[in-house]
Amino acid sequence: MHPTVEATIEEVAATGAPREMIAILDYGSQYSRLIARRVRECRVYCELLPADTSLAELRRLGAKGVILSGGPDSVYDEGARRVDQAILESELPVLGICYGMQLLANQLGGRVEPQSGRREYGPAEIRVVADAGTGADAATDTARRDGLFAGLGIAEGAGIPVWMSHGDSVGALPPGFTEVARSLSGALAAMADDRGRIGIQFHPEVSHTPQGRAMLENFLFGVCGCAPSWTSGAFIEEAVERIRRQVGEEGRVICGLSGGVDSAVAALLVHRAIGDRLTCIFVDTGCMRAGEPEQVVETFRTHLRIPLVAVDARTRFLGRLAGVTDPEQKRRIIGEEFVFEAEAERLREREPIGFLAQGTLYPDVIESTSHDANAAQKIKTHHNVGGLPEGMRFALVEPLRYVFKDEVREVGQALGLPEEWVWRHPFPGPGLAIRVIGEVTPERLETLCQADAIVIEELRRAELYRQIGQAFAVLTPLQSVGVMGDGRTYASMVAVRAVTTGDFMTADWARLPHELLGRIANRIVNEVPGVNRVVYDITSKPPATIEWE
Ligand code: XMP
């Protein structure tokens, strides 16, 4: 039985947003999150907010501009999501993308028409209309009306490649708006007024709109007047300050390290803020990759000199996993925090610890507070998303709550986390337990560990590690016949998985060079006892998932 602390979760809002920000209102487009990432890449802080966020809330957050995302609704649908009219009537610059543009038109007195017969999805070309930025007084026109296209170096009459995706389109401009661009098929592609309200019928955030980044920059810097000030240095300073405020002069914090980059960076930030009032706890479940438990201890204790309690819980976890073959059950077992809780309580007996630091990232936050009613169906339990183990009484410190993965890496690098750690592929909480298909035994774990280490080593050697989103070995429960030397073998089959992906929601199998695959297979069968066959997984996600379990 594991100890429980009888009290409820006491969650503390760990943050207030930094001053200058852009609000992205989410109307359910698959690209909403991508818009947020692109804005951050322009070094402007932004947040993805629900469609019905009020002007008052935007004021509270310090918004300097608003982006209305695309979405599946049609403005005339019953229950179609709308934007707070007060936002449109305020002085805030607004960029409406696709559905966002239609909202602008609809709510400001224009007309939206269903685009029957001329629906445009995918690549298209648009032209800036002759008198909007290419005429005699181009400079004023450019600044005033087509701020989005300023400085793109587009020759008069030349097409701009963009990614269109819409059914409806704007048929009549709202009062005060001017037509700025049309698609070759004749649909209105961009409109603007002289108060910084712009509507576009294409997606600047996707890579298929090559000049999309420049257009976003025009909106952020030119129209909204933002500065590219969201840098890792600025973030660290601000995060450290905020942690100090939250934890106070005396407060103590614990932080569980998983071996991944997020918890490590969260710990580094807290350590920078409050020094040795932070204690890290690392629980070795026996399901980590080769060499990683040792690296956690070495890096934190010796290299970074951060107080660390390391608990060897291999025997306990492996005991609990004995005989278990169901993946969700394995997840539950590894996800149980009893060893961590017990350790935290033990530390607490010595000194009062009021805070728990976690490496929750912005995508996790977006996911768990999904603005979309049809939130993606839960396919696997991802136990590390959100909240505290039930019954733990700590205030949460979540310094990464508003940052994306690539930003965490940058911050980690700036804080001195070793390169190898910073760039490590994501690793599921349950670790190798869900990559040993079937029963998890110490022997089978060891087999997988060795095979996996070869996959990673060869990828690094081929200098392909960073281009791959995630790569690993899977130990299948299949045995097959082989021949080694003069003898017949009957041994295990290992599968190699390597995927390219942006967000891990979808992924493609990596087209690794055959030579490399050959070397990996060769080494695994030669060096790992009990394996005589290696296969390469060539399914994308969907329909498969990245992990096998
Ligand atoms: P799937 O297999 O669903 O994985 O395509 C998507 C990403 O999530 C990781 N993953 C997990 N992470 N606990 C985690 O912390 C889990 O139970 C879990 N299952 C999958 C997976 O490694 C990939 O990066």
Coordinates of C-alpha atoms and ligand atoms in Angstrom, one line a residue:
M1 CA 0.0 0.0 0.0
H2 CA 1.3 3.4 -0.8
P3 CA 1.1 6.3 1.5
T4 CA -1.5 9.0 0.7
V5 CA -1.6 12.5 1.9
E6 CA -5.2 13.4 2.8
A7 CA -5.8 16.8 1.4
T8 CA -7.0 18.2 -1.8
I9 CA -4.9 19.6 -4.6
E10 CA -4.2 23.1 -4.0
E11 CA -3.4 24.6 -7.3
V12 CA -1.9 28.0 -7.5
A13 CA -2.1 30.1 -10.6
A14 CA 1.6 30.2 -11.1
T15 CA 1.7 33.0 -13.6
G16 CA 0.6 36.3 -14.9
A17 CA 1.3 36.8 -18.5
P18 CA 4.1 39.2 -19.6
R19 CA 3.0 42.7 -20.7
E20 CA 3.1 42.8 -24.5
M21 CA 1.1 40.0 -26.1
I22 CA -1.0 39.0 -29.0
A23 CA -4.3 37.2 -28.4
I24 CA -5.2 34.4 -30.8
L25 CA -8.9 33.6 -30.6
D26 CA -9.5 30.0 -31.5
Y27 CA -12.4 29.2 -33.7
G28 CA -11.4 25.5 -34.0
S29 CA -9.0 25.5 -37.0
Q30 CA -6.6 22.7 -37.1
Y31 CA -4.0 25.4 -37.6
S32 CA -4.8 27.5 -34.5
R33 CA -1.9 26.2 -32.5
L34 CA 0.4 26.6 -35.5
I35 CA -0.5 30.3 -35.6
A36 CA 0.6 30.6 -32.0
R37 CA 3.9 28.9 -32.8
R38 CA 4.6 31.1 -35.8
V39 CA 3.9 34.3 -33.7
R40 CA 6.3 33.0 -31.1
E41 CA 8.9 32.3 -33.8
C42 CA 8.6 36.0 -34.6
R43 CA 9.6 36.5 -31.0
V44 CA 6.3 37.9 -29.9
Y45 CA 4.5 36.5 -26.9
C46 CA 1.0 35.2 -27.7
E47 CA -1.7 33.1 -26.2
L48 CA -4.4 30.9 -27.7
L49 CA -7.7 31.9 -26.1
P50 CA -11.3 30.8 -26.4
A51 CA -13.4 32.2 -29.2
D52 CA -15.6 34.1 -26.8
T53 CA -12.9 35.9 -24.9
S54 CA -14.1 39.4 -24.1
L55 CA -12.4 42.7 -24.7
A56 CA -12.1 43.2 -21.0
E57 CA -10.1 40.0 -20.7
L58 CA -7.8 41.1 -23.6
R59 CA -7.2 44.3 -21.8
R60 CA -6.3 42.5 -18.6
L61 CA -3.8 40.4 -20.6
G62 CA -2.3 43.4 -22.2
A63 CA -3.1 42.4 -25.8
K64 CA -1.6 44.7 -28.5
G65 CA -3.4 42.9 -31.3
V66 CA -5.8 40.1 -32.0
I67 CA -5.7 37.2 -34.5
L68 CA -9.0 35.4 -35.3
S69 CA -8.2 31.9 -36.4
G70 CA -9.9 29.9 -39.1
G71 CA -12.5 27.3 -38.2
P72 CA -15.1 24.9 -39.5
D73 CA -18.2 27.0 -38.9
S74 CA -20.0 29.1 -41.4
V75 CA -21.0 32.5 -40.1
Y76 CA -24.7 31.7 -40.8
D77 CA -24.7 28.4 -39.0
E78 CA -26.9 28.2 -35.9
G79 CA -24.6 28.6 -33.0
A80 CA -21.6 29.8 -35.1
R81 CA -18.9 31.2 -32.9
R82 CA -18.6 35.0 -32.9
V83 CA -16.1 37.5 -31.7
D84 CA -16.9 40.0 -29.0
Q85 CA -18.2 43.0 -30.9
A86 CA -16.5 45.3 -28.5
I87 CA -13.1 43.9 -29.7
L88 CA -14.0 44.8 -33.3
E89 CA -15.1 48.3 -32.2
S90 CA -12.0 48.9 -30.1
E91 CA -8.7 50.4 -31.4
L92 CA -7.0 46.9 -31.3
P93 CA -5.6 45.7 -34.6
V94 CA -7.3 42.5 -35.8
L95 CA -6.1 40.0 -38.3
G96 CA -8.9 37.6 -39.3
I97 CA -7.8 34.4 -41.0
C98 CA -10.4 32.6 -43.2
Y99 CA -13.3 32.1 -40.8
G100 CA -11.8 35.0 -38.9
M101 CA -12.1 37.2 -42.0
Q102 CA -15.7 36.1 -42.5
L103 CA -16.4 37.1 -38.9
L104 CA -15.0 40.5 -39.6
A105 CA -17.1 40.9 -42.7
N106 CA -20.3 39.5 -41.0
Q107 CA -20.0 41.4 -37.8
L108 CA -18.9 44.7 -39.3
G109 CA -21.7 44.9 -41.9
G110 CA -20.3 43.2 -45.0
R111 CA -21.7 40.0 -46.6
V112 CA -20.4 36.5 -46.6
E113 CA -21.4 34.1 -49.4
P114 CA -21.2 30.4 -49.7
Q115 CA -18.6 29.7 -52.3
S116 CA -20.6 26.9 -54.0
G117 CA -18.9 25.5 -57.1
R118 CA -15.7 27.5 -56.5
R119 CA -14.5 26.1 -53.3
E120 CA -10.8 26.5 -52.9
Y121 CA -8.7 24.2 -50.8
G122 CA -4.9 24.0 -51.1
P123 CA -2.4 25.9 -53.1
A124 CA -3.6 29.0 -54.8
E125 CA -2.3 32.3 -56.1
I126 CA -3.4 35.7 -55.1
R127 CA -2.7 39.2 -56.6
V128 CA -2.6 42.4 -54.8
V129 CA -5.2 44.7 -56.5
A130 CA -3.7 47.4 -58.7
D131 CA -4.5 50.4 -56.7
A132 CA -3.6 48.9 -53.3
G133 CA 0.0 49.3 -52.8
T134 CA 1.3 49.2 -56.3
G135 CA 0.0 52.5 -57.6
A136 CA 1.6 55.9 -57.6
D137 CA 1.4 56.6 -53.9
A138 CA 2.4 53.1 -53.0
A139 CA 4.2 54.1 -49.8
T140 CA 1.1 55.5 -48.1
D141 CA -1.1 52.7 -49.6
T142 CA 1.3 50.1 -48.4
A143 CA 1.4 51.4 -44.9
R144 CA -2.3 52.1 -44.7
R145 CA -4.1 49.4 -46.6
D146 CA -1.9 46.4 -47.3
G147 CA 0.3 46.5 -44.3
L148 CA 0.4 42.7 -44.6
F149 CA 2.1 42.7 -47.9
A150 CA 4.5 45.5 -47.3
G151 CA 8.1 44.9 -48.2
L152 CA 7.5 41.5 -49.7
G153 CA 9.2 42.5 -52.9
I154 CA 6.3 41.5 -55.0
A155 CA 6.4 42.9 -58.6
E156 CA 3.3 44.6 -59.8
G157 CA 0.7 42.1 -61.0
A158 CA 2.8 39.1 -59.8
G159 CA 1.1 36.2 -58.0
I160 CA 1.7 35.4 -54.4
P161 CA 1.5 31.7 -53.6
V162 CA -0.7 31.0 -50.6
W163 CA -2.6 28.1 -49.0
M164 CA -6.3 28.6 -49.3
S165 CA -8.9 26.6 -47.4
H166 CA -12.4 27.8 -47.4
G167 CA -15.9 27.2 -48.5
D168 CA -17.5 30.6 -47.9
S169 CA -16.0 33.9 -49.0
V170 CA -16.6 37.6 -48.5
G171 CA -19.0 39.0 -51.1
A172 CA -19.5 42.5 -50.0
L173 CA -16.9 44.5 -48.0
P174 CA -17.9 46.0 -44.6
P175 CA -18.1 49.8 -44.6
G176 CA -14.6 51.4 -44.4
F177 CA -12.8 48.3 -45.8
T178 CA -10.9 48.2 -49.1
E179 CA -10.2 45.2 -51.3
V180 CA -6.5 44.4 -51.1
A181 CA -6.0 41.1 -52.9
R182 CA -8.0 38.6 -55.0
S183 CA -7.3 35.0 -55.8
L184 CA -6.9 34.0 -59.4
S185 CA -10.3 32.3 -59.3
G186 CA -11.8 35.7 -58.3
A187 CA -12.4 35.3 -54.6
L188 CA -11.6 38.2 -52.3
A189 CA -8.3 37.1 -50.7
A190 CA -7.5 40.1 -48.5
M191 CA -9.3 43.2 -47.2
A192 CA -8.3 45.9 -44.8
D193 CA -9.5 49.2 -43.3
D194 CA -7.4 52.1 -42.0
R195 CA -7.8 51.1 -38.4
G196 CA -5.5 48.0 -38.6
R197 CA -8.3 45.5 -39.2
I198 CA -7.3 43.0 -41.9
G199 CA -9.0 39.9 -43.2
I200 CA -7.3 37.2 -45.3
Q201 CA -8.8 34.2 -46.9
F202 CA -5.6 32.1 -46.8
H203 CA -3.4 30.7 -44.1
P204 CA -0.1 32.7 -43.6
E205 CA 0.9 30.2 -40.8
V206 CA 1.4 27.1 -43.0
S207 CA 4.7 26.5 -44.9
H208 CA 2.8 26.4 -48.1
T209 CA 2.4 30.1 -47.9
P210 CA 6.1 30.9 -48.4
Q211 CA 5.8 34.6 -47.5
G212 CA 3.4 33.9 -44.6
R213 CA 6.1 34.6 -42.0
A214 CA 6.9 38.0 -43.5
M215 CA 3.1 38.8 -43.6
L216 CA 2.8 37.9 -39.9
E217 CA 5.8 40.0 -39.1
N218 CA 4.2 42.9 -40.9
F219 CA 1.1 42.5 -38.8
L220 CA 2.9 42.1 -35.5
F221 CA 5.6 44.7 -35.9
G222 CA 4.1 47.1 -38.5
V223 CA 0.4 47.1 -37.6
C224 CA 0.4 46.2 -33.9
G225 CA 3.6 47.8 -33.1
C226 CA 5.0 44.9 -31.2
A227 CA 8.8 44.4 -30.6
P228 CA 10.5 41.1 -31.2
S229 CA 11.3 40.9 -27.5
W230 CA 10.2 37.3 -26.6
T231 CA 13.8 35.8 -26.3
S232 CA 15.0 33.1 -24.1
G233 CA 17.0 35.6 -22.1
A234 CA 14.0 37.8 -21.4
F235 CA 11.9 34.7 -20.6
I236 CA 14.5 33.4 -18.1
E237 CA 14.6 36.7 -16.3
E238 CA 10.9 37.0 -16.1
A239 CA 10.4 33.4 -15.1
V240 CA 13.0 33.6 -12.3
E241 CA 11.3 36.8 -11.1
R242 CA 7.9 35.2 -11.1
I243 CA 9.1 32.0 -9.3
R244 CA 10.7 34.2 -6.6
R245 CA 7.5 36.1 -6.1
Q246 CA 5.4 32.9 -5.9
V247 CA 7.7 31.0 -3.6
G248 CA 8.8 33.9 -1.4
E249 CA 11.9 34.3 0.7
E250 CA 11.6 31.1 2.7
G251 CA 9.6 28.7 0.5
R252 CA 11.0 25.3 -0.5
V253 CA 10.3 23.5 -3.7
I254 CA 10.6 19.9 -4.9
C255 CA 10.8 18.8 -8.5
G256 CA 10.5 15.4 -9.9
L257 CA 13.0 14.7 -12.7
S258 CA 12.0 12.3 -15.5
G259 CA 15.1 12.4 -17.5
G260 CA 13.4 14.5 -20.1
V261 CA 14.1 18.1 -21.1
D262 CA 10.9 19.7 -19.6
S263 CA 11.3 18.7 -16.0
A264 CA 15.1 19.4 -16.2
V265 CA 14.5 23.0 -17.5
A266 CA 11.8 23.6 -15.0
A267 CA 14.2 22.6 -12.2
L268 CA 17.0 24.7 -13.6
L269 CA 14.7 27.8 -13.6
V270 CA 13.6 27.2 -10.1
H271 CA 17.2 26.6 -9.0
R272 CA 18.3 29.8 -10.6
A273 CA 15.4 31.6 -8.7
I274 CA 15.8 30.1 -5.2
G275 CA 19.1 28.1 -5.2
D276 CA 19.3 25.2 -2.8
R277 CA 15.8 25.7 -1.5
L278 CA 15.0 23.4 -4.4
T279 CA 15.5 19.6 -4.0
C280 CA 15.0 17.4 -7.0
I281 CA 13.8 13.8 -6.8
F282 CA 14.6 11.2 -9.4
V283 CA 12.9 7.9 -9.3
D284 CA 14.5 5.1 -11.4
T285 CA 11.7 2.9 -12.4
G286 CA 14.0 0.6 -14.3
C287 CA 12.2 1.5 -17.6
M288 CA 14.5 4.3 -18.8
R289 CA 16.9 4.2 -21.8
A290 CA 20.4 3.0 -21.4
G291 CA 22.7 5.3 -19.5
E292 CA 20.0 7.9 -18.7
P293 CA 19.6 7.3 -14.9
E294 CA 23.3 7.7 -14.5
Q295 CA 23.3 10.8 -16.6
V296 CA 20.5 12.4 -14.5
V297 CA 22.5 11.9 -11.3
E298 CA 25.8 12.9 -12.8
T299 CA 24.5 16.0 -14.5
F300 CA 22.4 17.3 -11.6
R301 CA 24.7 16.4 -8.7
T302 CA 28.1 16.9 -10.1
H303 CA 27.8 19.2 -13.1
L304 CA 25.0 21.6 -12.1
R305 CA 25.3 21.1 -8.3
I306 CA 21.6 20.9 -7.6
P307 CA 20.4 19.0 -4.6
L308 CA 19.1 15.6 -5.8
V309 CA 17.6 12.6 -4.1
A310 CA 17.9 9.6 -6.4
V311 CA 15.6 6.6 -5.5
D312 CA 16.3 3.2 -7.0
A313 CA 12.9 1.8 -7.3
R314 CA 13.6 -0.7 -10.1
T315 CA 12.8 -3.8 -8.1
R316 CA 9.5 -2.4 -6.8
F317 CA 8.3 -1.3 -10.3
L318 CA 9.4 -4.4 -12.0
G319 CA 7.7 -6.5 -9.3
R320 CA 4.5 -4.7 -10.0
L321 CA 4.9 -5.1 -13.7
A322 CA 5.4 -8.9 -13.5
G323 CA 2.8 -10.7 -15.4
V324 CA 1.2 -7.6 -16.8
T325 CA 0.7 -7.4 -20.6
D326 CA -2.1 -4.8 -21.0
P327 CA -0.5 -1.5 -22.1
E328 CA -3.0 0.7 -20.2
Q329 CA -2.3 -1.3 -17.0
K330 CA 1.4 -0.8 -17.6
R331 CA 0.8 2.9 -17.9
R332 CA -1.1 3.0 -14.7
I333 CA 1.5 1.1 -12.8
I334 CA 4.4 3.3 -13.9
G335 CA 2.2 6.4 -13.5
E336 CA 1.6 5.7 -9.9
E337 CA 3.6 8.2 -8.0
F338 CA 3.8 6.3 -4.7
V339 CA 7.6 6.2 -4.6
F340 CA 7.8 9.9 -5.4
E341 CA 5.1 10.8 -2.8
A342 CA 6.8 8.8 -0.1
E343 CA 10.1 10.5 -0.8
A344 CA 8.5 13.9 -0.9
E345 CA 6.9 13.2 2.5
R346 CA 10.2 12.0 3.9
L347 CA 11.8 15.2 2.9
R348 CA 8.9 17.1 4.3
E349 CA 9.4 15.6 7.7
R350 CA 12.8 17.3 7.8
E351 CA 11.7 20.7 6.5
P352 CA 8.5 22.2 5.3
I353 CA 8.1 22.1 1.5
G354 CA 5.2 24.0 0.1
F355 CA 5.8 23.8 -3.6
L356 CA 6.1 21.3 -6.4
A357 CA 7.7 22.3 -9.7
Q358 CA 6.5 20.7 -12.9
G359 CA 7.5 21.0 -16.5
T360 CA 4.0 21.4 -17.9
L361 CA 4.2 22.9 -21.4
Y362 CA 1.9 25.1 -23.3
P363 CA 0.6 22.4 -25.7
D364 CA -0.4 20.3 -22.6
V365 CA -2.2 23.3 -21.3
I366 CA -4.0 24.0 -24.6
E367 CA -4.9 20.3 -24.9
S368 CA -6.3 20.0 -21.4
T369 CA -8.3 23.3 -21.7
S370 CA -9.2 22.5 -25.2
H371 CA -11.3 25.3 -26.7
D372 CA -12.8 22.9 -29.2
A373 CA -15.9 21.1 -28.1
N374 CA -14.9 18.1 -30.3
A375 CA -11.6 17.7 -28.5
A376 CA -9.6 14.8 -29.9
Q377 CA -10.7 11.5 -28.6
K378 CA -8.5 10.1 -25.9
I379 CA -6.6 7.3 -27.5
K380 CA -3.9 6.5 -24.9
T381 CA -3.6 7.7 -21.4
H382 CA -0.8 10.3 -21.2
H383 CA -0.3 10.3 -17.5
N384 CA 2.1 13.2 -17.4
V385 CA -0.5 15.8 -18.6
G386 CA -1.9 18.1 -16.1
G387 CA -2.3 18.2 -12.4
L388 CA -0.9 16.5 -9.3
P389 CA -1.0 13.0 -8.1
E390 CA -4.2 12.8 -6.3
G391 CA -3.9 13.7 -2.7
M392 CA -0.7 15.6 -2.8
R393 CA -0.8 18.9 -1.0
F394 CA 1.5 21.3 -2.8
A395 CA 1.2 24.5 -4.7
L396 CA 2.3 24.0 -8.2
V397 CA 5.1 25.9 -9.8
E398 CA 4.9 25.7 -13.5
P399 CA 7.4 28.0 -15.1
L400 CA 7.0 26.5 -18.6
R401 CA 3.2 26.7 -18.7
Y402 CA 3.2 29.2 -21.6
V403 CA 6.1 27.9 -23.7
F404 CA 6.5 25.5 -26.6
K405 CA 8.9 22.7 -26.9
D406 CA 11.4 24.5 -29.1
E407 CA 11.4 27.4 -26.7
V408 CA 12.1 25.0 -23.8
R409 CA 15.1 23.7 -25.7
E410 CA 16.5 27.1 -26.2
V411 CA 16.0 28.0 -22.6
G412 CA 17.6 24.7 -21.5
Q413 CA 20.6 25.5 -23.7
A414 CA 20.9 28.9 -22.2
L415 CA 20.8 27.5 -18.7
G416 CA 23.6 25.0 -19.3
L417 CA 21.8 21.8 -19.8
P418 CA 24.0 19.4 -21.8
E419 CA 23.4 19.5 -25.5
E420 CA 22.6 15.8 -25.7
W421 CA 19.9 16.3 -23.1
V422 CA 18.5 19.4 -24.7
W423 CA 17.9 17.6 -28.0
R424 CA 16.8 14.3 -26.7
H425 CA 13.8 12.8 -28.4
P426 CA 10.6 12.7 -26.3
F427 CA 10.2 9.7 -24.2
P428 CA 6.9 8.4 -22.9
G429 CA 6.4 8.5 -19.1
P430 CA 6.0 4.7 -18.9
G431 CA 9.2 4.4 -20.8
L432 CA 10.5 1.1 -22.1
A433 CA 7.6 -0.7 -20.4
I434 CA 5.3 0.2 -23.3
R435 CA 8.0 -0.7 -25.8
V436 CA 8.4 -4.2 -24.5
I437 CA 5.3 -5.7 -26.1
G438 CA 3.9 -8.4 -23.7
E439 CA 5.3 -9.1 -20.3
V440 CA 8.0 -6.8 -19.0
T441 CA 10.8 -8.8 -17.4
P442 CA 14.3 -7.6 -16.4
E443 CA 15.7 -9.8 -19.2
R444 CA 13.4 -8.5 -21.9
L445 CA 14.0 -4.9 -20.7
E446 CA 17.7 -5.4 -21.0
T447 CA 17.4 -6.8 -24.5
L448 CA 15.3 -3.8 -25.5
C449 CA 17.7 -1.3 -23.8
Q450 CA 20.6 -2.7 -25.8
A451 CA 18.8 -2.7 -29.1
D452 CA 17.5 0.8 -28.5
A453 CA 20.9 2.2 -27.6
I454 CA 22.2 0.9 -31.0
V455 CA 19.4 2.6 -32.9
I456 CA 20.2 5.9 -31.2
E457 CA 23.9 5.6 -31.5
E458 CA 23.8 4.9 -35.2
L459 CA 21.4 7.7 -35.9
R460 CA 23.7 10.1 -34.1
R461 CA 26.7 8.8 -35.9
A462 CA 24.8 9.4 -39.2
E463 CA 24.1 12.9 -38.0
L464 CA 20.4 12.3 -38.5
Y465 CA 19.3 12.3 -34.8
R466 CA 18.0 15.9 -34.8
Q467 CA 16.1 15.5 -38.0
I468 CA 14.1 12.7 -36.7
G469 CA 11.2 13.4 -34.3
Q470 CA 11.4 10.2 -32.4
A471 CA 13.3 7.0 -32.9
F472 CA 13.5 3.8 -30.9
A473 CA 13.4 0.0 -30.8
V474 CA 10.5 -2.1 -29.8
L475 CA 10.8 -5.6 -28.5
T476 CA 8.0 -7.7 -30.1
P477 CA 6.7 -10.9 -28.5
L478 CA 7.4 -12.7 -31.8
Q479 CA 10.0 -15.4 -32.1
S480 CA 11.2 -16.5 -35.5
V481 CA 13.6 -18.9 -37.0
G482 CA 17.1 -17.8 -38.0
V483 CA 20.4 -19.2 -38.8
M484 CA 23.6 -18.2 -37.1
G485 CA 26.9 -19.8 -38.0
D486 CA 26.0 -23.5 -38.5
G487 CA 23.1 -23.4 -36.0
R488 CA 19.4 -22.8 -36.3
T489 CA 18.1 -20.1 -33.9
Y490 CA 14.6 -19.4 -32.6
A491 CA 14.8 -15.9 -31.1
S492 CA 13.1 -12.6 -30.7
M493 CA 12.2 -10.0 -33.3
V494 CA 13.0 -6.3 -32.7
A495 CA 11.2 -3.6 -34.6
V496 CA 12.8 -0.2 -35.3
R497 CA 10.6 2.9 -35.4
A498 CA 11.7 6.3 -36.6
V499 CA 9.3 9.1 -37.5
T500 CA 9.4 12.6 -38.7
T501 CA 6.8 14.9 -37.1
G502 CA 6.2 18.4 -36.1
D503 CA 3.7 18.0 -33.2
F504 CA 3.5 14.3 -32.6
M505 CA -0.2 14.4 -33.4
T506 CA 0.6 13.1 -36.9
A507 CA 3.8 11.6 -38.1
D508 CA 5.4 10.0 -41.1
W509 CA 7.9 7.1 -41.0
A510 CA 11.4 8.4 -41.7
R511 CA 13.0 7.5 -45.0
L512 CA 16.2 6.4 -43.4
P513 CA 19.0 5.5 -45.8
H514 CA 19.1 1.7 -46.4
E515 CA 22.7 1.6 -45.5
L516 CA 21.9 3.0 -42.1
L517 CA 19.0 0.6 -41.6
G518 CA 21.3 -2.2 -42.6
R519 CA 23.9 -1.2 -40.1
I520 CA 21.4 -1.0 -37.3
A521 CA 19.9 -4.4 -38.1
N522 CA 23.3 -6.0 -38.4
R523 CA 24.5 -4.6 -35.1
I524 CA 21.4 -5.5 -33.2
V525 CA 21.4 -9.2 -34.3
N526 CA 25.2 -9.4 -33.7
E527 CA 25.4 -7.6 -30.4
V528 CA 22.1 -8.2 -28.6
P529 CA 21.7 -11.7 -27.3
G530 CA 18.4 -13.3 -28.0
V531 CA 17.5 -11.3 -31.1
N532 CA 17.8 -12.7 -34.6
R533 CA 15.5 -10.5 -36.7
V534 CA 15.0 -6.8 -37.2
V535 CA 12.1 -5.1 -39.0
Y536 CA 11.5 -1.5 -39.8
D537 CA 8.1 0.0 -39.2
I538 CA 6.8 1.9 -42.3
T539 CA 3.4 3.1 -41.1
S540 CA 2.5 6.7 -40.6
K541 CA 0.3 8.2 -37.9
P542 CA -2.5 8.0 -38.5
P543 CA -3.5 5.2 -38.9
A544 CA -0.8 3.8 -36.6
T545 CA 0.4 5.6 -33.5
I546 CA 4.1 6.4 -32.8
E547 CA 4.4 4.0 -29.9
W548 CA 3.3 0.4 -30.4
E549 CA 1.3 0.2 -27.2
Ligands
XMP1 P1 1.4 8.1 -29.8 O1 2.0 6.7 -29.5 O2 0.1 8.3 -29.2 O3 2.4 9.0 -29.1 O4 1.4 8.4 -31.3 C1 2.5 10.4 -29.3 C2 3.6 11.0 -28.4 O5 3.3 10.8 -27.0 C3 4.2 9.9 -26.4 N1 3.5 9.0 -25.5 C4 3.4 9.1 -24.2 N2 4.0 10.1 -23.4 N3 3.0 9.0 -21.5 C5 3.8 10.0 -22.0 O6 4.3 10.8 -21.3 C6 2.4 8.0 -22.3 O7 1.8 7.1 -21.8 C7 2.7 8.1 -23.7 N4 2.2 7.4 -24.7 C8 2.8 7.9 -25.8 C9 4.9 9.2 -27.5 O8 6.2 8.8 -27.1 C10 4.9 10.2 -28.6 O9 6.0 11.2 -28.4

